[in-house]
GROMACS .gro file of C-alpha atoms in nm:
model
  185
    1MET     CA    1  -0.546  -0.109   3.963
    2LEU     CA    2  -0.413  -0.450   4.058
    3ARG     CA    3  -0.522  -0.416   4.423
    4TYR     CA    4  -0.838  -0.623   4.365
    5SER     CA    5  -0.668  -0.873   4.140
    6LYS     CA    6  -0.440  -1.166   4.213
    7LEU     CA    7  -0.223  -1.088   3.908
    8LYS     CA    8   0.104  -0.906   3.928
    9ALA     CA    9   0.165  -0.627   3.681
   10SER     CA   10   0.415  -0.834   3.485
   11THR     CA   11   0.178  -1.133   3.467
   12TYR     CA   12  -0.100  -0.901   3.355
   13ILE     CA   13   0.116  -0.756   3.080
   14PHE     CA   14   0.237  -1.106   2.975
   15SER     CA   15  -0.119  -1.240   2.941
   16PHE     CA   16  -0.226  -0.923   2.764
   17TYR     CA   17   0.065  -0.954   2.515
   18LEU     CA   18   0.006  -1.324   2.458
   19GLY     CA   19  -0.367  -1.271   2.383
   20PHE     CA   20  -0.305  -0.996   2.137
   21LEU     CA   21  -0.007  -1.178   1.985
   22VAL     CA   22  -0.232  -1.472   1.888
   23ILE     CA   23  -0.488  -1.235   1.732
   24GLY     CA   24  -0.212  -1.036   1.557
   25LEU     CA   25  -0.046  -1.347   1.417
   26ILE     CA   26  -0.368  -1.473   1.267
   27ILE     CA   27  -0.444  -1.137   1.107
   28GLU     CA   28  -0.088  -1.082   0.979
   29LEU     CA   29  -0.053  -1.431   0.838
   30LEU     CA   30  -0.385  -1.389   0.654
   31MET     CA   31  -0.260  -1.055   0.524
   32THR     CA   32   0.065  -1.221   0.414
   33ILE     CA   33  -0.134  -1.471   0.214
   34VAL     CA   34  -0.394  -1.232   0.071
   35ILE     CA   35  -0.189  -0.926  -0.014
   36PRO     CA   36   0.037  -1.091  -0.273
   37TYR     CA   37  -0.266  -1.213  -0.462
   38MET     CA   38  -0.425  -0.870  -0.451
   39PHE     CA   39  -0.115  -0.695  -0.595
   40SER     CA   40  -0.007  -0.960  -0.837
   41ASN     CA   41  -0.068  -0.935  -1.209
   42ASN     CA   42  -0.358  -1.175  -1.251
   43GLY     CA   43  -0.381  -1.125  -1.621
   44ILE     CA   44  -0.044  -1.289  -1.680
   45GLY     CA   45  -0.065  -1.526  -1.389
   46ILE     CA   46   0.242  -1.398  -1.199
   47THR     CA   47   0.208  -1.408  -0.825
   48THR     CA   48   0.469  -1.260  -0.593
   49LEU     CA   49   0.480  -1.461  -0.274
   50PRO     CA   50   0.715  -1.401   0.022
   51SER     CA   51   1.041  -1.583  -0.039
   52GLN     CA   52   1.140  -1.635   0.325
   53ILE     CA   53   0.821  -1.749   0.505
   54PRO     CA   54   1.005  -1.932   0.789
   55ILE     CA   55   1.197  -1.613   0.852
   56LEU     CA   56   0.895  -1.391   0.804
   57ILE     CA   57   0.702  -1.551   1.092
   58PRO     CA   58   0.950  -1.450   1.369
   59ILE     CA   59   0.974  -1.104   1.216
   60ILE     CA   60   0.595  -1.072   1.229
   61ILE     CA   61   0.604  -1.186   1.597
   62LEU     CA   62   0.874  -0.931   1.677
   63GLY     CA   63   0.687  -0.652   1.502
   64SER     CA   64   0.361  -0.752   1.673
   65LEU     CA   65   0.522  -0.747   2.012
   66PHE     CA   66   0.663  -0.400   1.951
   67PHE     CA   67   0.326  -0.263   1.838
   68ILE     CA   68   0.141  -0.432   2.127
   69SER     CA   69   0.382  -0.279   2.381
   70PHE     CA   70   0.369   0.064   2.215
   71SER     CA   71  -0.010   0.059   2.192
   72THR     CA   72  -0.033  -0.047   2.552
   73LEU     CA   73   0.197   0.238   2.652
   74LEU     CA   74  -0.019   0.493   2.469
   75VAL     CA   75  -0.337   0.356   2.633
   76LEU     CA   76  -0.178   0.359   2.975
   77ILE     CA   77  -0.057   0.714   2.928
   78THR     CA   78  -0.413   0.817   2.836
   79ILE     CA   79  -0.552   0.638   3.148
   80LYS     CA   80  -0.280   0.753   3.388
   81PHE     CA   81  -0.284   1.117   3.296
   82LYS     CA   82  -0.659   1.126   3.241
   83GLY     CA   83  -0.612   1.251   2.891
   84MET     CA   84  -0.942   1.127   2.758
   85ARG     CA   85  -0.987   1.455   2.572
   86ILE     CA   86  -0.673   1.383   2.369
   87GLN     CA   87  -0.740   1.012   2.330
   88ASN     CA   88  -0.816   1.043   1.956
   89LEU     CA   89  -0.494   1.236   1.903
   90ILE     CA   90  -0.293   0.976   2.095
   91SER     CA   91  -0.447   0.690   1.894
   92PHE     CA   92  -0.309   0.847   1.574
   93ILE     CA   93   0.050   0.859   1.700
   94PRO     CA   94   0.147   0.509   1.564
   95LEU     CA   95  -0.010   0.589   1.225
   96ILE     CA   96   0.166   0.926   1.199
   97LEU     CA   97   0.504   0.775   1.302
   98GLY     CA   98   0.457   0.493   1.057
   99PHE     CA   99   0.382   0.733   0.774
  100ILE     CA  100   0.682   0.953   0.862
  101PHE     CA  101   0.925   0.663   0.879
  102TYR     CA  102   0.791   0.491   0.567
  103SER     CA  103   0.825   0.818   0.379
  104LEU     CA  104   1.184   0.851   0.503
  105LEU     CA  105   1.258   0.497   0.393
  106THR     CA  106   1.129   0.532   0.041
  107PHE     CA  107   1.165   0.895  -0.055
  108SER     CA  108   1.467   1.049   0.114
  109GLU     CA  109   1.823   0.997   0.221
  110TYR     CA  110   1.864   0.984   0.593
  111PRO     CA  111   2.148   0.896   0.831
  112SER     CA  112   2.222   0.524   0.843
  113SER     CA  113   2.207   0.524   1.223
  114LEU     CA  114   1.832   0.593   1.202
  115ASP     CA  115   1.781   0.241   1.071
  116TYR     CA  116   1.905   0.106   1.401
  117ILE     CA  117   1.745   0.370   1.629
  118SER     CA  118   1.392   0.372   1.488
  119PRO     CA  119   1.190   0.059   1.565
  120TYR     CA  120   0.961   0.143   1.272
  121LEU     CA  121   1.245   0.140   1.021
  122SER     CA  122   1.391  -0.171   1.184
  123ILE     CA  123   1.066  -0.358   1.143
  124MET     CA  124   1.018  -0.238   0.785
  125LEU     CA  125   1.372  -0.348   0.692
  126LEU     CA  126   1.320  -0.687   0.856
  127LEU     CA  127   0.993  -0.734   0.668
  128TYR     CA  128   1.171  -0.640   0.348
  129TYR     CA  129   1.430  -0.908   0.419
  130GLY     CA  130   1.165  -1.166   0.508
  131TYR     CA  131   0.962  -1.091   0.199
  132THR     CA  132   1.236  -1.061  -0.063
  133GLY     CA  133   1.517  -1.267   0.089
  134ASN     CA  134   1.768  -0.987   0.017
  135ILE     CA  135   1.946  -0.800   0.289
  136PRO     CA  136   1.797  -0.451   0.273
  137PRO     CA  137   2.005  -0.145   0.186
  138ILE     CA  138   2.074   0.124   0.444
  139ASN     CA  139   1.882   0.368   0.234
  140PHE     CA  140   1.665   0.292  -0.069
  141GLN     CA  141   1.798   0.605  -0.238
  142ASN     CA  142   2.156   0.479  -0.193
  143THR     CA  143   2.164   0.101  -0.234
  144GLN     CA  144   2.541   0.034  -0.214
  145GLU     CA  145   2.554  -0.050   0.156
  146SER     CA  146   2.344  -0.309   0.343
  147VAL     CA  147   2.219  -0.300   0.701
  148SER     CA  148   2.332  -0.537   0.976
  149LEU     CA  149   2.041  -0.771   1.038
  150GLU     CA  150   2.170  -0.870   1.385
  151THR     CA  151   2.178  -0.506   1.494
  152ILE     CA  152   1.832  -0.434   1.361
  153ILE     CA  153   1.692  -0.740   1.539
  154LEU     CA  154   1.868  -0.636   1.861
  155SER     CA  155   1.733  -0.285   1.826
  156SER     CA  156   1.378  -0.405   1.783
  157ILE     CA  157   1.404  -0.637   2.083
  158LEU     CA  158   1.552  -0.364   2.298
  159TRP     CA  159   1.275  -0.117   2.205
  160THR     CA  160   1.010  -0.378   2.291
  161LEU     CA  161   1.174  -0.462   2.623
  162VAL     CA  162   1.214  -0.097   2.724
  163ILE     CA  163   0.857  -0.011   2.638
  164THR     CA  164   0.732  -0.326   2.819
  165ILE     CA  165   0.924  -0.225   3.134
  166ILE     CA  166   0.767   0.120   3.115
  167ASP     CA  167   0.425  -0.045   3.072
  168VAL     CA  168   0.475  -0.256   3.384
  169ILE     CA  169   0.583   0.052   3.584
  170ILE     CA  170   0.285   0.255   3.474
  171ILE     CA  171   0.041  -0.029   3.541
  172ARG     CA  172   0.174  -0.053   3.901
  173ARG     CA  173   0.104   0.320   3.949
  174ILE     CA  174  -0.251   0.318   3.818
  175TYR     CA  175  -0.494   0.340   4.103
  176TYR     CA  176  -0.836   0.187   4.047
  177THR     CA  177  -1.109   0.369   4.237
  178ASN     CA  178  -1.400   0.145   4.327
  179ILE     CA  179  -1.749   0.289   4.298
  180GLU     CA  180  -1.808   0.265   4.677
  181GLU     CA  181  -1.480   0.437   4.743
  182SER     CA  182  -1.555   0.720   4.508
  183ARG     CA  183  -1.885   0.781   4.681
  184GLN     CA  184  -1.710   0.811   5.016
  185LEU     CA  185  -1.454   1.052   4.882
   0.00000   0.00000   0.00000
């Protein structure tokens, strides 16, 4: 794919991430401003705003980078393995995983190690911390123990880096067939 381009795979991924990160930040900051007003009790005049906005912005960046890398991986898998028939199914994977992990977080008891293994749970717990200012519990059904914020941040960064490395490897292996080449084949 990069044969006709002067970009390396890592530069291509970096520029792709940077472009979508700017768009994602704008959308997520607008959502951070609008959602509290939508869910506040306007009759009484109580508005619930995020308490840790300076902490919330890096958390939003970290979450955006993970979802950009994960989405890129899913698109590259679709392109690489020519799975255009299952493209709609693949596009629902992030939504399904988000629903599963959010349901785990709010409705069930699960092993505490899952907070550190699952990037979805890590990002949700970090957003909880950025929004409320309280260190989130390991499990919302059992609120005695709190999570380690450093470990959750490290887990999210590692997931993003691993998926980004896989993205770069897959991009290097995608072969772009020019129209003239396909006619000769």
